[in-house]
Short mmCIF file of C-alpha atoms and ligand atoms in Angstrom, two decimals:
data_model
loop_
_atom_site.label_atom_id
_atom_site.label_comp_id
_atom_site.label_asym_id
_atom_site.label_seq_id
_atom_site.Cartn_x
_atom_site.Cartn_y
_atom_site.Cartn_z
CA MET A 123 54.67 44.71 109.84
CA GLU A 124 53.73 44.71 106.15
CA LYS A 125 50.41 46.37 105.42
CA GLU A 126 47.34 44.48 104.24
CA ARG A 127 46.54 45.65 100.73
CA LEU A 128 43.50 44.76 98.70
CA PHE A 129 44.30 42.51 95.77
CA VAL A 130 41.44 42.38 93.27
CA VAL A 131 41.13 39.72 90.58
CA SER A 132 38.64 39.85 87.71
CA ALA A 133 38.77 38.07 84.36
CA ILE A 134 39.00 41.35 82.42
CA LEU A 135 40.66 44.51 83.67
CA PRO A 136 38.30 47.50 83.85
CA ILE A 137 40.02 49.23 80.94
CA HIS A 138 39.43 49.97 77.29
CA VAL A 139 42.46 49.61 75.02
CA GLU A 140 42.45 51.26 71.58
CA LYS A 141 45.07 51.21 68.85
CA LYS A 142 45.09 54.03 66.29
CA ASP A 143 47.96 54.60 63.84
CA LYS A 144 50.09 52.12 65.78
CA GLN A 145 49.54 54.17 68.97
CA TYR A 146 47.82 52.65 71.97
CA SER A 147 45.45 54.53 74.23
CA VAL A 148 44.09 53.14 77.48
CA LYS A 149 41.10 54.39 79.46
CA VAL A 150 39.54 53.06 82.64
CA SER A 151 36.03 51.98 81.68
CA PRO A 152 33.28 53.33 83.91
CA GLY A 153 31.78 49.89 84.57
CA GLY A 154 29.91 48.79 87.67
CA LEU A 155 32.75 46.95 89.33
CA VAL A 156 35.15 49.90 89.15
CA THR A 157 32.51 52.10 90.73
CA ALA A 158 31.85 49.45 93.32
CA LEU A 159 35.47 49.10 94.30
CA LYS A 160 36.67 52.62 93.64
CA GLN A 161 36.60 53.72 97.26
CA ALA A 162 38.41 50.62 98.40
CA LEU A 163 41.01 51.06 95.66
CA TYR A 164 41.37 54.74 94.99
CA LYS A 165 44.68 56.12 96.22
CA ARG A 166 45.25 52.98 98.21
CA GLN A 167 47.96 50.46 97.63
CA ALA A 168 45.60 48.16 95.81
CA ILE A 169 46.42 45.91 92.87
CA TRP A 170 43.92 44.80 90.22
CA LEU A 171 44.83 41.83 88.08
CA GLY A 172 43.02 40.72 84.90
CA TRP A 173 43.24 40.18 81.15
CA ALA A 174 43.57 43.49 79.28
CA GLY A 175 41.03 42.70 76.56
CA THR A 176 43.76 42.13 73.97
CA ASN A 177 46.36 39.46 73.34
CA GLN A 178 48.90 41.89 71.96
CA ILE A 179 50.51 42.99 75.18
CA ASN A 180 53.92 44.49 74.52
CA LYS A 181 56.19 46.46 76.81
CA GLU A 182 54.73 49.80 75.71
CA LEU A 183 51.13 48.76 76.34
CA LYS A 184 51.98 47.24 79.69
CA GLN A 185 53.59 50.50 80.74
CA LEU A 186 50.58 52.46 79.51
CA ILE A 187 48.23 50.24 81.51
CA LEU A 188 50.34 50.76 84.62
CA GLU A 189 50.33 54.52 84.08
CA THR A 190 46.54 54.54 83.55
CA GLY A 191 46.02 52.73 86.83
CA LYS A 192 48.42 55.10 88.52
CA LYS A 193 46.26 58.07 87.52
CA GLU A 194 43.27 56.37 89.17
CA GLY A 195 45.38 55.68 92.21
CA PHE A 196 45.77 51.92 92.04
CA ALA A 197 47.93 49.38 90.22
CA LEU A 198 46.50 47.63 87.17
CA TYR A 199 48.35 44.53 86.08
CA PRO A 200 47.56 42.76 82.77
CA VAL A 201 47.62 38.97 82.46
CA SER A 202 48.66 37.64 79.03
CA LEU A 203 46.68 34.89 77.33
CA THR A 204 47.29 33.10 74.05
CA GLU A 205 44.53 33.29 71.43
CA GLU A 206 43.65 29.65 72.07
CA GLU A 207 43.43 30.22 75.82
CA ARG A 208 41.26 33.30 75.26
CA LYS A 209 38.93 31.43 72.96
CA ASN A 210 38.47 28.30 75.01
CA PHE A 211 38.47 30.02 78.41
CA PHE A 212 36.22 33.00 77.60
CA ASP A 213 34.06 32.01 74.61
CA GLY A 214 34.26 28.33 75.58
CA PHE A 215 33.98 27.50 79.27
CA SER A 216 32.99 30.85 80.77
CA ASN A 217 30.54 32.17 78.19
CA GLY A 218 29.64 28.95 76.39
CA ILE A 219 28.98 26.81 79.49
CA ILE A 220 28.71 28.69 82.78
CA TRP A 221 27.00 31.87 81.54
CA PRO A 222 24.12 30.15 79.67
CA LEU A 223 23.64 27.34 82.20
CA PHE A 224 23.67 29.62 85.25
CA HIS A 225 21.12 31.88 83.50
CA THR A 226 18.81 28.90 82.84
CA PHE A 227 19.69 28.49 79.14
CA PRO A 228 21.00 24.88 79.05
CA ALA A 229 20.26 24.58 75.33
CA TYR A 230 23.02 27.12 74.62
CA THR A 231 25.75 25.11 76.39
CA ARG A 232 28.54 23.22 74.64
CA PHE A 233 30.40 20.92 77.02
CA GLU A 234 33.64 20.60 75.03
CA PRO A 235 36.50 18.89 76.89
CA GLU A 236 39.02 21.41 75.53
CA TYR A 237 37.01 24.21 77.21
CA TRP A 238 37.53 22.48 80.54
CA GLN A 239 41.27 22.09 79.90
CA ALA A 240 41.52 25.82 79.10
CA TYR A 241 39.52 26.77 82.20
CA LYS A 242 41.97 24.84 84.38
CA LYS A 243 44.98 26.23 82.52
CA VAL A 244 43.91 29.87 82.75
CA ASN A 245 42.94 29.55 86.42
CA LYS A 246 46.46 28.15 87.00
CA LYS A 247 47.97 31.00 85.01
CA PHE A 248 46.19 33.59 87.14
CA ALA A 249 47.36 31.77 90.27
CA ASN A 250 50.97 32.03 89.05
CA TYR A 251 50.66 35.76 88.36
CA ILE A 252 49.13 36.32 91.79
CA LYS A 253 51.90 34.31 93.44
CA LYS A 254 54.46 36.64 91.83
CA LEU A 255 52.74 39.85 92.90
CA VAL A 256 51.07 39.16 96.24
CA SER A 257 52.55 40.08 99.61
CA LYS A 258 52.09 37.99 102.70
CA ASN A 259 49.30 40.06 104.25
CA ASP A 260 47.34 41.03 101.14
CA LEU A 261 43.65 40.17 101.10
CA ILE A 262 42.54 38.68 97.80
CA TRP A 263 39.06 39.50 96.46
CA VAL A 264 38.17 37.42 93.40
CA HIS A 265 35.25 38.27 91.12
CA ASP A 266 32.95 36.05 89.16
CA TYR A 267 32.39 32.80 87.40
CA HIS A 268 35.74 32.60 85.64
CA PHE A 269 37.56 31.61 88.82
CA PHE A 270 35.98 28.61 90.55
CA LEU A 271 39.32 26.79 90.57
CA LEU A 272 41.65 29.67 91.38
CA PRO A 273 41.88 29.29 95.19
CA GLU A 274 42.83 25.63 94.88
CA TYR A 275 45.71 26.49 92.57
CA LEU A 276 46.75 29.35 94.83
CA LYS A 277 47.01 26.92 97.74
CA GLU A 278 48.93 24.43 95.61
CA SER A 279 51.45 27.12 94.74
CA GLY A 280 51.91 28.04 98.39
CA VAL A 281 49.82 31.26 98.51
CA LYS A 282 48.16 31.18 101.93
CA ASN A 283 46.49 34.61 101.90
CA LYS A 284 42.84 35.04 102.85
CA THR A 285 40.53 34.90 99.83
CA GLY A 286 36.98 36.13 99.25
CA PHE A 287 34.90 35.33 96.17
CA PHE A 288 31.84 37.14 94.83
CA LEU A 289 29.62 35.65 92.15
CA HIS A 290 27.98 38.39 90.04
CA ILE A 291 25.65 36.01 88.19
CA PRO A 292 22.98 33.66 89.59
CA PHE A 293 23.83 30.20 90.95
CA PRO A 294 21.62 27.50 89.38
CA ASN A 295 19.60 24.80 91.11
CA PRO A 296 20.97 21.22 91.25
CA GLU A 297 18.98 20.05 88.23
CA LEU A 298 20.84 22.54 86.03
CA PHE A 299 24.20 22.44 87.78
CA PHE A 300 24.38 18.63 87.66
CA LYS A 301 24.59 18.75 83.87
CA ILE A 302 28.19 19.98 84.05
CA PRO A 303 30.55 17.04 83.55
CA TRP A 304 33.08 18.70 85.90
CA ARG A 305 30.54 19.66 88.59
CA ILE A 306 32.40 18.13 91.54
CA GLU A 307 35.73 19.68 90.59
CA LEU A 308 34.07 23.11 90.32
CA LEU A 309 32.45 22.85 93.75
CA GLU A 310 35.59 21.46 95.37
CA GLY A 311 37.54 24.33 93.81
CA LEU A 312 35.18 26.92 95.27
CA LEU A 313 35.47 25.36 98.71
CA HIS A 314 39.06 26.63 98.92
CA TYR A 315 37.84 30.23 99.28
CA ASP A 316 37.40 31.61 102.81
CA LEU A 317 34.19 33.45 101.94
CA ILE A 318 31.77 32.92 99.05
CA GLY A 319 29.27 35.71 98.37
CA PHE A 320 26.06 35.74 96.34
CA HIS A 321 23.51 38.42 95.39
CA THR A 322 20.43 36.62 96.77
CA TYR A 323 19.19 33.96 99.19
CA ILE A 324 17.98 31.91 96.23
CA ASP A 325 21.53 31.71 94.84
CA ARG A 326 22.85 30.73 98.24
CA LYS A 327 20.18 28.05 98.64
CA ASN A 328 20.94 26.62 95.19
CA PHE A 329 24.65 26.51 95.98
CA LEU A 330 24.10 24.82 99.36
CA ASP A 331 21.69 22.30 97.79
CA CYS A 332 24.32 21.39 95.18
CA LEU A 333 26.97 20.95 97.89
CA ASP A 334 24.62 18.90 100.02
CA GLU A 335 23.88 16.49 97.20
CA LEU A 336 27.31 16.23 95.61
CA ILE A 337 30.00 16.63 98.24
CA ASP A 338 30.51 13.75 100.68
CA GLY A 339 31.31 14.69 104.25
CA ILE A 340 30.27 18.32 103.98
CA GLN A 341 28.69 19.95 107.03
CA ILE A 342 26.46 22.97 106.45
CA LYS A 343 25.13 25.18 109.23
CA VAL A 344 22.72 27.70 107.73
CA LYS A 345 22.92 30.84 109.87
CA GLU A 346 22.15 34.53 109.29
CA PRO A 347 23.91 36.59 108.18
CA ILE A 348 26.76 34.15 107.53
CA THR A 349 26.39 30.42 106.91
CA GLN A 350 29.25 28.17 107.93
CA ILE A 351 30.46 25.16 106.02
CA LYS A 352 32.95 22.64 107.35
CA TYR A 353 34.85 20.56 104.85
CA LYS A 354 38.15 18.68 105.12
CA GLY A 355 39.05 20.50 108.35
CA LYS A 356 38.41 23.96 106.88
CA THR A 357 35.63 26.43 107.63
CA ILE A 358 34.15 28.28 104.66
CA LYS A 359 31.77 31.20 105.10
CA VAL A 360 28.86 31.85 102.74
CA GLY A 361 26.95 35.14 102.65
CA VAL A 362 24.37 37.16 100.73
CA PHE A 363 25.46 40.64 99.57
CA PRO A 364 23.11 42.24 97.04
CA ILE A 365 25.26 44.57 94.96
CA SER A 366 24.14 48.15 94.45
CA ILE A 367 25.08 51.51 92.92
CA ASP A 368 26.60 54.83 93.87
CA PHE A 369 23.23 56.39 94.74
CA GLU A 370 24.63 59.90 95.27
CA LYS A 371 26.28 59.95 91.85
CA TYR A 372 22.98 59.24 90.03
CA ASN A 373 20.93 61.41 92.36
CA SER A 374 23.13 64.48 92.03
CA PHE A 375 23.82 64.11 88.29
CA ALA A 376 20.06 63.93 87.66
CA LYS A 377 19.68 67.44 89.09
CA GLN A 378 21.90 68.85 86.34
CA VAL A 379 20.56 67.15 83.20
CA LYS A 380 18.58 69.00 80.56
CA SER A 381 14.92 68.14 80.22
CA LEU A 382 13.90 65.82 77.37
CA ASP A 383 11.72 67.13 74.60
CA LYS A 384 8.87 64.77 75.46
CA LYS A 385 5.81 64.42 73.27
CA ARG A 386 4.37 61.30 74.84
CA LYS A 387 4.84 58.92 77.77
CA LEU A 388 8.22 57.23 77.68
CA ILE A 389 8.85 53.61 78.56
CA LEU A 390 12.57 53.03 78.92
CA GLY A 391 14.68 49.90 78.37
CA ILE A 392 18.46 49.90 78.97
CA ASP A 393 20.12 46.58 78.27
CA ARG A 394 23.19 44.88 76.93
CA LEU A 395 22.55 42.68 73.90
CA ASP A 396 22.14 39.38 75.72
CA TYR A 397 19.60 36.57 75.54
CA THR A 398 19.37 36.71 79.36
CA LYS A 399 17.86 40.22 79.26
CA GLY A 400 14.46 39.16 77.89
CA LEU A 401 14.52 41.58 74.95
CA ILE A 402 12.40 39.42 72.65
CA HIS A 403 9.86 38.76 75.39
CA LYS A 404 9.73 42.50 76.04
CA LEU A 405 8.93 43.34 72.43
CA ARG A 406 6.33 40.60 72.20
CA ALA A 407 4.64 41.86 75.38
CA PHE A 408 4.75 45.43 74.06
CA LYS A 409 3.13 44.31 70.82
CA LEU A 410 0.37 42.64 72.81
CA PHE A 411 -0.04 45.80 74.89
CA LEU A 412 -0.56 47.86 71.72
CA GLU A 413 -3.11 45.34 70.46
CA LYS A 414 -5.05 45.27 73.74
CA TYR A 415 -4.94 48.94 74.63
CA PRO A 416 -5.40 50.95 71.42
CA GLU A 417 -6.15 54.05 73.52
CA PHE A 418 -2.39 54.24 74.06
CA HIS A 419 -1.55 54.46 70.36
CA CYS A 420 0.44 57.64 69.67
CA LYS A 421 0.56 58.29 73.44
CA VAL A 422 3.51 56.08 74.41
CA GLN A 423 6.93 55.21 73.06
CA LEU A 424 9.24 52.39 74.08
CA VAL A 425 12.81 53.74 73.98
CA GLN A 426 15.06 50.71 73.98
CA ALA A 427 18.86 51.16 74.06
CA VAL A 428 20.81 47.99 73.34
CA ALA A 429 24.52 48.20 74.15
CA PRO A 430 26.75 45.83 72.16
CA ASN A 431 28.03 42.70 73.83
CA ILE A 432 31.78 42.01 73.83
CA LYS A 433 31.03 38.28 73.69
CA LYS A 434 31.37 37.15 70.09
CA LEU A 435 29.12 34.10 69.95
CA PRO A 436 26.53 33.06 67.32
CA GLU A 437 23.65 33.34 69.81
CA TYR A 438 24.21 37.09 70.01
CA ASP A 439 24.15 37.61 66.23
CA GLN A 440 20.95 35.59 66.07
CA LEU A 441 19.38 37.62 68.88
CA LYS A 442 20.23 40.91 67.15
CA ILE A 443 18.55 39.76 63.92
CA GLU A 444 15.43 38.55 65.73
CA PHE A 445 15.23 41.70 67.84
CA GLU A 446 15.58 44.07 64.89
CA HIS A 447 13.04 42.08 62.92
CA LEU A 448 10.49 42.42 65.72
CA VAL A 449 11.14 46.17 66.07
CA SER A 450 10.37 46.63 62.36
CA GLU A 451 7.31 44.43 62.61
CA ILE A 452 5.85 46.47 65.50
CA ASN A 453 6.72 49.83 63.95
CA GLY A 454 5.36 48.67 60.60
CA LYS A 455 2.11 47.39 62.09
CA PHE A 456 1.28 50.24 64.50
CA GLY A 457 3.45 53.21 63.51
CA THR A 458 2.18 56.27 61.66
CA ASP A 459 3.89 59.20 59.96
CA ARG A 460 3.99 60.91 63.38
CA TRP A 461 4.50 58.03 65.75
CA THR A 462 7.21 55.37 66.02
CA PRO A 463 6.11 52.98 68.79
CA VAL A 464 9.60 51.51 69.39
CA ARG A 465 12.60 53.80 69.28
CA TYR A 466 15.54 51.41 69.05
CA ILE A 467 18.95 52.81 69.93
CA ALA A 468 21.64 50.39 68.76
CA GLY A 469 24.62 51.24 70.94
CA ARG A 470 25.60 52.77 74.23
CA LEU A 471 24.03 56.03 75.36
CA ASP A 472 26.43 58.52 76.86
CA PHE A 473 26.07 58.94 80.60
CA GLU A 474 24.32 62.31 80.43
CA LYS A 475 21.68 61.02 78.03
CA LEU A 476 21.22 57.90 80.15
CA ILE A 477 20.54 60.00 83.25
CA ALA A 478 18.16 62.28 81.32
CA TYR A 479 16.16 59.21 80.25
CA TYR A 480 16.20 57.87 83.81
CA ARG A 481 14.91 61.15 85.17
CA TYR A 482 12.19 61.81 82.60
CA SER A 483 10.89 58.34 81.64
CA ASP A 484 7.47 57.41 82.97
CA VAL A 485 8.30 53.72 83.21
CA CYS A 486 11.58 51.80 83.29
CA TRP A 487 11.15 48.24 82.05
CA VAL A 488 13.66 45.64 83.29
CA ASN A 489 12.69 42.29 81.79
CA PRO A 490 15.44 39.66 82.26
CA ILE A 491 14.72 35.96 81.94
CA LYS A 492 17.39 35.60 84.63
CA ASP A 493 19.85 38.13 86.07
CA GLY A 494 22.24 38.06 89.01
CA MET A 495 21.13 41.49 90.20
CA ASN A 496 20.52 44.01 87.33
CA LEU A 497 21.56 47.51 88.28
CA VAL A 498 19.39 49.38 85.78
CA GLY A 499 16.30 49.50 88.01
CA LYS A 500 18.38 50.80 90.91
CA GLU A 501 19.99 53.46 88.71
CA TYR A 502 16.56 54.51 87.41
CA ALA A 503 15.20 55.02 90.91
CA ALA A 504 18.32 56.91 92.04
CA ALA A 505 18.05 59.32 89.09
CA ASN A 506 14.24 59.62 89.19
CA ILE A 507 14.47 62.60 91.51
CA ASP A 508 10.98 63.93 90.73
CA GLU A 509 9.65 60.61 92.07
CA ASN A 510 7.09 60.19 89.32
CA GLY A 511 8.34 57.07 87.55
CA VAL A 512 7.34 53.42 87.85
CA LEU A 513 9.75 50.47 87.82
CA LEU A 514 8.52 47.40 85.95
CA LEU A 515 10.79 44.62 87.14
CA SER A 516 11.14 40.96 86.22
CA GLU A 517 10.77 38.67 89.19
CA PHE A 518 13.80 36.75 87.86
CA ALA A 519 16.22 39.65 88.38
CA GLY A 520 18.12 39.49 91.68
CA ALA A 521 16.96 43.08 92.27
CA ALA A 522 13.37 41.81 92.68
CA THR A 523 14.30 40.12 95.98
CA GLU A 524 14.98 43.60 97.38
CA LEU A 525 12.60 45.87 95.46
CA TYR A 526 9.53 43.62 95.20
CA LYS A 527 7.29 45.78 97.38
CA ASP A 528 7.57 49.01 95.43
CA ALA A 529 8.37 47.91 91.88
CA LEU A 530 5.64 46.31 89.76
CA LEU A 531 6.81 42.72 89.33
CA ILE A 532 6.36 40.83 86.08
CA ASN A 533 6.98 37.33 84.84
CA PRO A 534 8.60 37.96 81.42
CA TYR A 535 7.25 34.64 80.08
CA ASP A 536 3.70 35.81 80.85
CA LEU A 537 3.08 38.16 77.92
CA GLU A 538 -0.53 38.96 78.83
CA GLY A 539 0.32 39.58 82.48
CA THR A 540 3.22 41.81 81.46
CA ALA A 541 1.09 43.82 79.02
CA TYR A 542 -1.50 44.32 81.76
CA THR A 543 1.15 45.38 84.31
CA LEU A 544 2.51 47.89 81.81
CA TYR A 545 -1.01 49.26 81.50
CA LYS A 546 -1.20 49.50 85.32
CA ALA A 547 2.13 51.35 85.42
CA LEU A 548 0.99 53.87 82.80
CA THR A 549 -2.31 54.55 84.56
CA MET A 550 -1.06 54.59 88.15
CA LYS A 551 -2.15 57.56 90.28
CA ASP A 552 0.49 60.17 91.06
CA ASN A 553 0.37 59.64 94.83
CA GLN A 554 0.90 55.87 94.37
CA LYS A 555 3.83 56.47 92.02
CA SER A 556 5.56 58.87 94.33
CA LYS A 557 4.99 56.67 97.38
CA ARG A 558 6.54 53.66 95.64
CA MET A 559 9.41 55.66 94.14
CA LYS A 560 10.23 57.27 97.51
CA ASN A 561 10.46 53.84 99.12
CA LEU A 562 12.67 52.49 96.32
CA ARG A 563 15.00 55.47 96.59
CA LYS A 564 15.19 55.20 100.37
CA HIS A 565 16.18 51.56 100.17
CA ILE A 566 18.78 52.09 97.44
CA GLN A 567 20.28 55.08 99.23
CA LYS A 568 20.67 53.06 102.42
CA TYR A 569 21.99 49.90 100.77
CA ASP A 570 24.31 51.56 98.28
CA ILE A 571 27.59 50.46 96.80
CA ASN A 572 29.63 51.40 99.85
CA TRP A 573 27.31 49.34 101.99
CA TRP A 574 27.95 46.41 99.63
CA SER A 575 31.76 46.70 99.57
CA ASN A 576 31.94 47.13 103.32
CA ALA A 577 29.55 44.25 104.02
CA PHE A 578 31.64 41.92 101.87
CA LEU A 579 35.03 43.11 103.17
CA GLU A 580 33.88 42.83 106.77
CA ALA A 581 32.54 39.31 106.31
CA ALA A 582 35.55 38.14 104.32
CA PHE A 583 38.44 39.87 106.04
CA ASP A 584 37.04 41.67 109.05
CA ARG A 585 38.07 44.95 107.41
CA LYS A 586 36.36 48.10 106.16
CA ILE A 587 37.29 50.16 103.12
CA GLU A 588 39.07 52.75 105.26
CA ASP A 589 41.29 50.10 106.84
CA PHE A 590 43.32 49.65 103.65
CA PRO A 591 46.62 51.53 103.45
CA VAL A 592 46.56 54.91 101.75
CA LEU A 593 49.25 55.85 99.24
CA GLU A 594 51.86 58.41 99.78
CA GLU A 595 51.96 61.42 97.45
CA ASP A 596 54.30 59.76 95.02
CA PHE A 597 52.74 56.47 94.01
CA PRO A 598 55.49 53.80 94.26
CA LEU A 599 54.05 51.73 91.44
CA HIS A 600 57.12 49.67 90.68
CA GLU A 601 57.60 48.88 94.30
CA ILE A 602 53.98 47.80 94.68
CA LEU A 603 54.18 45.54 91.67
CA GLN A 604 57.69 44.42 92.62
CA LEU A 605 58.88 45.22 89.15
CA PRO A 606 62.52 45.80 88.28
C1 GDG B 1685 26.71 41.47 85.89
C2 GDG B 1685 25.45 40.66 86.15
C3 GDG B 1685 24.86 42.25 87.99
C4 GDG B 1685 23.85 49.63 79.84
N1 GDG B 1685 23.56 50.25 78.69
C5 GDG B 1685 24.14 51.47 78.77
C6 GDG B 1685 24.78 51.59 80.00
N2 GDG B 1685 24.59 50.43 80.64
C7 GDG B 1685 25.06 50.16 82.00
C8 GDG B 1685 23.93 50.31 82.98
C9 GDG B 1685 24.41 49.44 84.13
C10 GDG B 1685 25.22 48.35 83.40
O1 GDG B 1685 25.51 48.83 82.10
C11 GDG B 1685 24.45 47.06 83.29
O2 GDG B 1685 24.18 46.60 84.56
P1 GDG B 1685 23.79 45.08 84.88
O3 GDG B 1685 23.49 44.99 86.33
O4 GDG B 1685 22.72 44.65 83.94
O5 GDG B 1685 25.19 44.39 84.65
P2 GDG B 1685 25.82 43.20 83.77
O6 GDG B 1685 26.69 43.87 82.80
O7 GDG B 1685 24.82 42.27 83.24
O8 GDG B 1685 26.76 42.43 84.85
C12 GDG B 1685 24.36 41.54 86.74
C13 GDG B 1685 26.16 42.96 87.69
O9 GDG B 1685 27.13 42.08 87.14
C14 GDG B 1685 26.77 43.52 89.00
O10 GDG B 1685 27.03 42.49 89.91
O11 GDG B 1685 23.90 43.21 88.39
O12 GDG B 1685 23.25 40.74 87.08
O13 GDG B 1685 25.03 40.04 84.94
O14 GDG B 1685 25.28 50.14 84.97
O15 GDG B 1685 23.77 51.66 83.30
N3 GDG B 1685 25.44 52.69 80.38
C15 GDG B 1685 25.48 53.73 79.49
N4 GDG B 1685 24.88 53.67 78.27
C16 GDG B 1685 24.19 52.58 77.88
O16 GDG B 1685 23.64 52.56 76.76
N5 GDG B 1685 26.14 54.84 79.84
#
């Protein structure tokens, strides 16, 4: 009997392609999803399908991508898109409609009909690629908001494999979701998956409420841990699987990092440049904090790293300008020749520096307006091995549904409340800090990334990571990808 392999689909492959002097180089990017799936993929006969981040896929690059995957022990397969498809599918439907709306930013949406056409077209394209590569028993795990329609097209093209879907971003309530002109098609598309997974119970509730109001004849039986839906003779499972991190990696790396040359208390922010991350609200609350608590002048510094966003949309340029303006305003108003209140790092920190900041910062400030999960708070706790830090966490991050007891929760819209909670974090007694941090670390260690992958795979396919076939010494890449 043919073995069941794991077939992963994400919009973008977890790689970074560079071209220098007409020579390509390809590296696997150390993003969250790779880490999450590494154990299930590594040296197993898994295939990962996605767009390579460039439209210029030639034979040489394709080969290089295959070889890069091979080194990691799994097959990477690039999907080709035209520039128009890329623009209307990524910038248009995915990041110009779903991303802002699902993160409660309806004013940023543009419901252009050509975006919808591209979304359908690219979902169909992915279905055709999968059809070519999939074997009868493969289990297909699809990731994120780019693929609501994919399982329907897979069925239409005769692919009958089991499919599981995980949404990495929040699911909105009906009032927001109903704005989408193609709302019924999106829900009906999703209902072709065998399992649909969310980060939180709130997301699941929102999804079920939308189904209940929009889909005639649907039967929903809310049950823990897995809810069952019956629709058109099919049973669809819905579950809650809060994603996590590789706790051991952060915990053990933190033991090796060099100490920071610290002159004052550090408040740390690690974010991608995105309007969902609450960066402007954070700076405004910090400004208020400095106004209200002058005793902290010269004694604290907000270190805020802002990693660039690959999404090229006007909202991001605008955000960068506004953010940088506010940094200068705060530093100009409160700073002295010896003290810069906000240390803004424009760009990605290398991993070692990131871990050093996690270990030695007194407070980590996670301030999203809305976030599916947000892994930064979990990483901070895992690397805070001296157990003397405090996590300041927005109640609108998925992580708050798990960490609410031991983090200090904030409403990022409430600037006064946030400034006061920051004050509480900075003045908290050592025994309180260590008690809270111990509890956070215990929870994150128990519910780590392996817990997450296994919980999803078990619910979707009744399989665990170790059930997937291991590769022989010589990786038969061409055979796996059925290439000539
Ligand atoms: C989505 C959902 C959900 C950031 N700056 C630097 C850096 N990072 C790393 C962090 C962390 C990751 O980026 C960001 O994690 P998020 O959880 O915020 O992820 P998103 O990219 O928003 O993605 C989110 C996630 O999917 C998983 O389901 O949690 O809600 O939006 O790992 O460490 N890493 C380094 N330098 C930086 O400057 N090295």
